[in-house]
Coordinates of C-alpha atoms in Angstrom, one line a residue:
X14 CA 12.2 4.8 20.0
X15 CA 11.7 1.2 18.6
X16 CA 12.0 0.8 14.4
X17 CA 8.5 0.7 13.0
X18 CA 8.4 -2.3 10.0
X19 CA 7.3 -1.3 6.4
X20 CA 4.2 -2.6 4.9
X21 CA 3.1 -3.5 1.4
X22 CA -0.8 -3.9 1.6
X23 CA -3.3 -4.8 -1.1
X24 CA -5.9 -2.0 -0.8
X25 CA -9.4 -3.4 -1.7
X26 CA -11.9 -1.9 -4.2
X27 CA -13.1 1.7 -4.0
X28 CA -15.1 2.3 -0.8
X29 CA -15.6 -1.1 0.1
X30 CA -15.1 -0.7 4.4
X31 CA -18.7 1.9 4.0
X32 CA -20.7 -0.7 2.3
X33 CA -22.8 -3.8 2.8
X34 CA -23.2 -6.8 0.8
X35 CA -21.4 -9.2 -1.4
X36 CA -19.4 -6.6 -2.2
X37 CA -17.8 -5.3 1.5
X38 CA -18.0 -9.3 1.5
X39 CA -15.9 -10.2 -0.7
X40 CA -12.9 -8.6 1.2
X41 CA -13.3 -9.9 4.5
X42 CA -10.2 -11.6 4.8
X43 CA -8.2 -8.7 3.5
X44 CA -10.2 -6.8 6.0
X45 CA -9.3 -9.3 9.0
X46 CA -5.5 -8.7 8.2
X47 CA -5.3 -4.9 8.1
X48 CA -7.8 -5.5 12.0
X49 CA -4.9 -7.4 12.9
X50 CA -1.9 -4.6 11.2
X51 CA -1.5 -2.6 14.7
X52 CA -0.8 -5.9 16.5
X53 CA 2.2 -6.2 14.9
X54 CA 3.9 -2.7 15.7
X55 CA 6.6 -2.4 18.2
X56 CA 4.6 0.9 19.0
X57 CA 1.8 3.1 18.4
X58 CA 3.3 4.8 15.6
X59 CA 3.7 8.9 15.8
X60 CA 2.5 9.3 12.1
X61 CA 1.5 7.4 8.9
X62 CA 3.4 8.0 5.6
X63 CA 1.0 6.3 2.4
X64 CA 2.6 6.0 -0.8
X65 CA -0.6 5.6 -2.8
X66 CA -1.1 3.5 -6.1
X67 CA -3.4 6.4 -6.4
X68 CA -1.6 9.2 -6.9
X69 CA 0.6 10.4 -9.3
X70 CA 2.7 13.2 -10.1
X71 CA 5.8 14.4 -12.6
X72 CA 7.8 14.4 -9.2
X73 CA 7.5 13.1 -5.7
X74 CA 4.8 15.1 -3.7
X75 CA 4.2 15.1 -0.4
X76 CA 1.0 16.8 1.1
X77 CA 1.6 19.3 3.3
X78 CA -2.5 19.9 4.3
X79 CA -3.0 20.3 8.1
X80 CA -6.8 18.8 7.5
X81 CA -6.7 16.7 4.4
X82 CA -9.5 16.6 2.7
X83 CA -11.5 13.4 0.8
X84 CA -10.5 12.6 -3.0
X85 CA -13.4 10.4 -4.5
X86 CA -11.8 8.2 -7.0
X87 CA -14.3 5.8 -7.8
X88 CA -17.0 5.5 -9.8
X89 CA -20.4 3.6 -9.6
X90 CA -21.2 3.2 -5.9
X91 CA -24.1 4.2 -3.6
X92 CA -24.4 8.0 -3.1
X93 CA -23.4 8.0 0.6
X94 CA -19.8 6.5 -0.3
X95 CA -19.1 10.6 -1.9
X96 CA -19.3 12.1 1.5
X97 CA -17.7 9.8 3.9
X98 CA -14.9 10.9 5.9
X99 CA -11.6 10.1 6.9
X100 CA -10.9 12.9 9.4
X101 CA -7.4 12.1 10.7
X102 CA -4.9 15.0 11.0
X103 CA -2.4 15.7 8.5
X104 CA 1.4 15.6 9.0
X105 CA 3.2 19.3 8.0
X106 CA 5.9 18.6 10.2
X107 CA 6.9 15.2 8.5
X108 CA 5.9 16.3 5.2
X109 CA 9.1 18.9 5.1
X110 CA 11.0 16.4 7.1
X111 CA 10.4 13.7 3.8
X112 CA 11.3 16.9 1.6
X113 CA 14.5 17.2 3.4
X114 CA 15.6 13.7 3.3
X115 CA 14.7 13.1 -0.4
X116 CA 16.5 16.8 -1.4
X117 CA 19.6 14.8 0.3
X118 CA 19.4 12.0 -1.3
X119 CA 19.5 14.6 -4.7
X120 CA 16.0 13.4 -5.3
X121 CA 13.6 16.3 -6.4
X122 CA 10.7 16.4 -3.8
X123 CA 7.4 18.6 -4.4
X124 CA 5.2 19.8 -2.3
X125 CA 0.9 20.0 -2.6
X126 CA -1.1 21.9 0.6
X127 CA -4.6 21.2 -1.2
X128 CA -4.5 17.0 -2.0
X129 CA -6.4 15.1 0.2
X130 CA -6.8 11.1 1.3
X131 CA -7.5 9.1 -2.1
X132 CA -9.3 5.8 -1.7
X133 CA -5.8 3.8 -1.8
X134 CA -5.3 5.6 2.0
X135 CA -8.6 6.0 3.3
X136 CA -10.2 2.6 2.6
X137 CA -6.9 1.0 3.9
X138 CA -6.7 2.7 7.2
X139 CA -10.6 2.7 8.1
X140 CA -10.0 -1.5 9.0
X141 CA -6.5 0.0 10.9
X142 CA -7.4 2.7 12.7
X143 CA -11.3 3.5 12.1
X144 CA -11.0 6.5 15.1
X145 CA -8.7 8.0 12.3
X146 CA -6.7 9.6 15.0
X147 CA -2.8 8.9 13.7
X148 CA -1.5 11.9 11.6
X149 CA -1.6 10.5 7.9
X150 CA 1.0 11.9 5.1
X151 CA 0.7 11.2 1.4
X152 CA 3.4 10.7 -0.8
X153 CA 2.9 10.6 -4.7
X154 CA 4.1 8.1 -7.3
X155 CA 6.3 9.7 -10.0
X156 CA 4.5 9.2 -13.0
X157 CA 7.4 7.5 -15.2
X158 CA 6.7 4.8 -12.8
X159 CA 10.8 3.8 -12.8
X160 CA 11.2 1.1 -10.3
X161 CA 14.9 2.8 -9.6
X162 CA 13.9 5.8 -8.6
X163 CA 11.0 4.4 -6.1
X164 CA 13.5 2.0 -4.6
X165 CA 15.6 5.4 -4.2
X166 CA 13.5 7.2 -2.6
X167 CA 12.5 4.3 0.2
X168 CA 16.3 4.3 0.8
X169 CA 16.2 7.7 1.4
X170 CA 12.9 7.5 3.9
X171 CA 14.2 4.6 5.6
X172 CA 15.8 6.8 9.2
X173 CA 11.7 7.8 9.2
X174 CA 11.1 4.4 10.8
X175 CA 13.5 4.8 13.9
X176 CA 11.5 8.1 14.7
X177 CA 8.4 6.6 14.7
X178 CA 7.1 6.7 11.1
X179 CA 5.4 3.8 9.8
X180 CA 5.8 3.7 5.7
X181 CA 3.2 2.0 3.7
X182 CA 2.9 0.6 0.0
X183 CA -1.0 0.8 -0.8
X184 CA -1.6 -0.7 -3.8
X185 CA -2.4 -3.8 -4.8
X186 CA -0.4 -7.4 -5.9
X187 CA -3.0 -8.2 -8.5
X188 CA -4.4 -5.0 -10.6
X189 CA -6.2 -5.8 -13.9
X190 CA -9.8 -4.3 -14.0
X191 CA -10.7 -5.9 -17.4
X192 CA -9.6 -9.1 -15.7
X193 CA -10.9 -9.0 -12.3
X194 CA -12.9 -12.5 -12.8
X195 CA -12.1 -16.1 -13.3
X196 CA -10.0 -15.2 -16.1
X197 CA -7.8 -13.7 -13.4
X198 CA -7.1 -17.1 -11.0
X199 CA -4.1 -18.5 -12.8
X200 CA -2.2 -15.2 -14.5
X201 CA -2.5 -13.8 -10.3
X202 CA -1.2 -17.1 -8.9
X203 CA 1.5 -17.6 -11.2
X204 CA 2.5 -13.6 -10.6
X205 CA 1.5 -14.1 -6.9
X206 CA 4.2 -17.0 -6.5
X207 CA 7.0 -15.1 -8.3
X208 CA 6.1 -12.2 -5.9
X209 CA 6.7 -14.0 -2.9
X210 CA 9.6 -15.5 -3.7
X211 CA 11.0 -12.5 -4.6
X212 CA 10.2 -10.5 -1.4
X213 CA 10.4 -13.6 0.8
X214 CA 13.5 -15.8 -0.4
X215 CA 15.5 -13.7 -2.2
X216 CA 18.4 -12.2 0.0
X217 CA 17.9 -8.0 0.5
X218 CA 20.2 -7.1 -2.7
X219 CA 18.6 -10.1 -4.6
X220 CA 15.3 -8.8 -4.1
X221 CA 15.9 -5.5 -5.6
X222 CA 17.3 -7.0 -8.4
X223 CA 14.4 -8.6 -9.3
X224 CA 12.0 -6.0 -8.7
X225 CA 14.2 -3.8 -11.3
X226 CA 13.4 -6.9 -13.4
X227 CA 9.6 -7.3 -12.7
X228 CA 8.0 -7.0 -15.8
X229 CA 9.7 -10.7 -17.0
X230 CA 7.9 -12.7 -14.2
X231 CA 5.3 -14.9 -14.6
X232 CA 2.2 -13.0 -16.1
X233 CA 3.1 -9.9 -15.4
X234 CA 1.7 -7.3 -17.7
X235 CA -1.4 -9.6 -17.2
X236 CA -1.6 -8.5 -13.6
X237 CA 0.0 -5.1 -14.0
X238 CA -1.1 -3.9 -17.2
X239 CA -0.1 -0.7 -15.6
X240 CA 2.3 -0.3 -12.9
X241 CA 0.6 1.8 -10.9
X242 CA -1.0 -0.4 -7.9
X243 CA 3.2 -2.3 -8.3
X244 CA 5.2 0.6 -7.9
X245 CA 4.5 1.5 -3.8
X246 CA 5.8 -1.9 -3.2
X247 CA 9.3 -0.6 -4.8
X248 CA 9.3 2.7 -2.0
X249 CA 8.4 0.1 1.0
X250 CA 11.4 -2.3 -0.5
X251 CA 14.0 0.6 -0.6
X252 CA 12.7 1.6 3.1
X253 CA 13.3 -2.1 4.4
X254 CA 16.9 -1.9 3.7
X255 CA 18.3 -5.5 4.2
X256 CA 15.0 -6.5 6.6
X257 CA 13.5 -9.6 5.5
X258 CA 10.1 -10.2 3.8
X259 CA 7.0 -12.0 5.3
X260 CA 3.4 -12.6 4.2
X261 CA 1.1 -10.9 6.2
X262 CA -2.0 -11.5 4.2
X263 CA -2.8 -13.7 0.7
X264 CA -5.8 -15.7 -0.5
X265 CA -6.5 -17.4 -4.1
X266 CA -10.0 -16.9 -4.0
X267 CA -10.6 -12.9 -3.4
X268 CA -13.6 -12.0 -5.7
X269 CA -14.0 -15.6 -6.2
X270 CA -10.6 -16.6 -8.3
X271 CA -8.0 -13.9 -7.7
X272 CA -4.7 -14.6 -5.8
X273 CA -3.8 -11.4 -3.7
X274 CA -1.0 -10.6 -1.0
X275 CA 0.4 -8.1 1.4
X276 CA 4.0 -7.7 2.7
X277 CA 5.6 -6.7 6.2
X278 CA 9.7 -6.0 6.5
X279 CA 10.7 -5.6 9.9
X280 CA 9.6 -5.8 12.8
X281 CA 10.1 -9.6 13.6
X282 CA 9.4 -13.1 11.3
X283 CA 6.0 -13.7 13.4
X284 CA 3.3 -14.8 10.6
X285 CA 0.0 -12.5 10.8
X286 CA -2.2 -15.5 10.5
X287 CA -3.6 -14.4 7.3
X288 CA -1.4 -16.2 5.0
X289 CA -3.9 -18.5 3.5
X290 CA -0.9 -19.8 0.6
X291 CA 1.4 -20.3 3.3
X292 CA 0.1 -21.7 4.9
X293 CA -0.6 -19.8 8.3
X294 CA -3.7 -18.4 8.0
X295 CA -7.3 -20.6 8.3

């Protein structure tokens, strides 16, 4: 079974793939690169893992739901956007497998049969795989947010991806509600830049380091004012191991100012195309 890569995505706002209008709009190059994601697996993957910036616990959880169900965490869009669904299968089977590997790694794992898809895993994979039809497991943040720990637990998830487990980061690189307007174009670029010299440049152990070290970059309590939509880019780093970083999606101009990105490790060093900064995209 070929390795799947890890992925470190930029999620969107809310619902966005179920609406119309300047809003759906305003991410269509983010929605052209996550179109594009399954072009760049070795291999239909067997299951989905999401670390979501959108859920939280005291400890790692994993759901362990056969049929997940929908988590609505937004508020203020149309009424239809409460009762869409994301009907892929859960993953039971993987979900005690990720139990295992993390109880081995000494890292206490939890367990939830009732959570369903938040909005950080269903309006990422609708672009990916809108017939839904890839088993999907969640996996919380722990709430202390300690980049350590995540990095830990990635380490410990990393033999997933040579059984055909592809591990995803949804959050997103830029994540300042009160900010999400002009006032948002140079603190994202500046943080934007460090990021992807960090993940790009920056040799496997180097990387880490820096991550443990994030808050000291350019801007970045600006842009992360909380960690939350940061910290499932430290899980997808500890799963890469010593595979390099490459940009698989970025614009400056997202919601009109904002500078955004998503990350791939593995695979290959074949650009996506979507790498406006880069260079490689249009």
């Amino acid at each position: 079974m070929q390795q799947q890569p890890v992925f470190f995505l930029s999620h969107g706002g809310g619902p966005w793939p179920w609406l119309d209008g300047p809003f759906r709009e305003g991410f269509a190059w983010l929605e052209a690169s996550l179109k594009a994601l399954p072009a760049q697996l070795p291999a239909r993957p067997r299951a989905v893992l999401v670390v979501s910036g959108h859920w939280e616990e005291p400890q790692f959880t994993v759901s362990t739901a056969a049929q997940p169900g929908m988590v609505y965490d937004y508020y203020g869009f149309p009424e239809h956007t409460y009762h869409i669904r994301y009907p892929a299968p859960g993953a039971p089977d993987l979900a005690r497998r990720v139990v295992e590997l993390g109880k081995a790694a000494g890292i206490a794992m939890g367990t939830d049969p009732t959570r369903g898809f938040d909005h950080g895993t269903f309006s990422m994979l609708q672009p990916i795989w809108p017939e839904a039809d890839i088993p999907v497991l969640s996996l919380s943040l722990r709430a202390d947010y300690d980049v350590a720990a995540h990095l830990a637990l990635g380490r410990a998830l990393a033999p997933l991806r040579d059984e055909g487990v592809l591990i995803i980061g949804s959050g997103f690189s830029y994540h300042n509600l009160r900010q999400f307007n002009a006032a948002a174009a140079a603190p994202s670029a500046a943080f934007d830049a460090w990021l992807r010299h960090a993940l790009i440049d920056l040799a496997p152990a180097e990387r880490a380091a820096a991550l443990l070290e994030w808050e000291k970059a350019p801007a970045a309590r600006i842009c992360h004012p909380q960690a939350d939509h940061l910290i499932p880019l430290m899980v997808a780093v500890g799963a890469a191991g010593n595979d390099p970083g490459i940009c698989v999606y970025s614009e400056n101009d997202l919601r009109g100012a904002i500078t955004a990105s998503s990350y791939r490790f593995g695979s290959d060093a074949t650009p996506s195309g979507f790498d406006r900064i880069g260079g490689n995209g249009r």
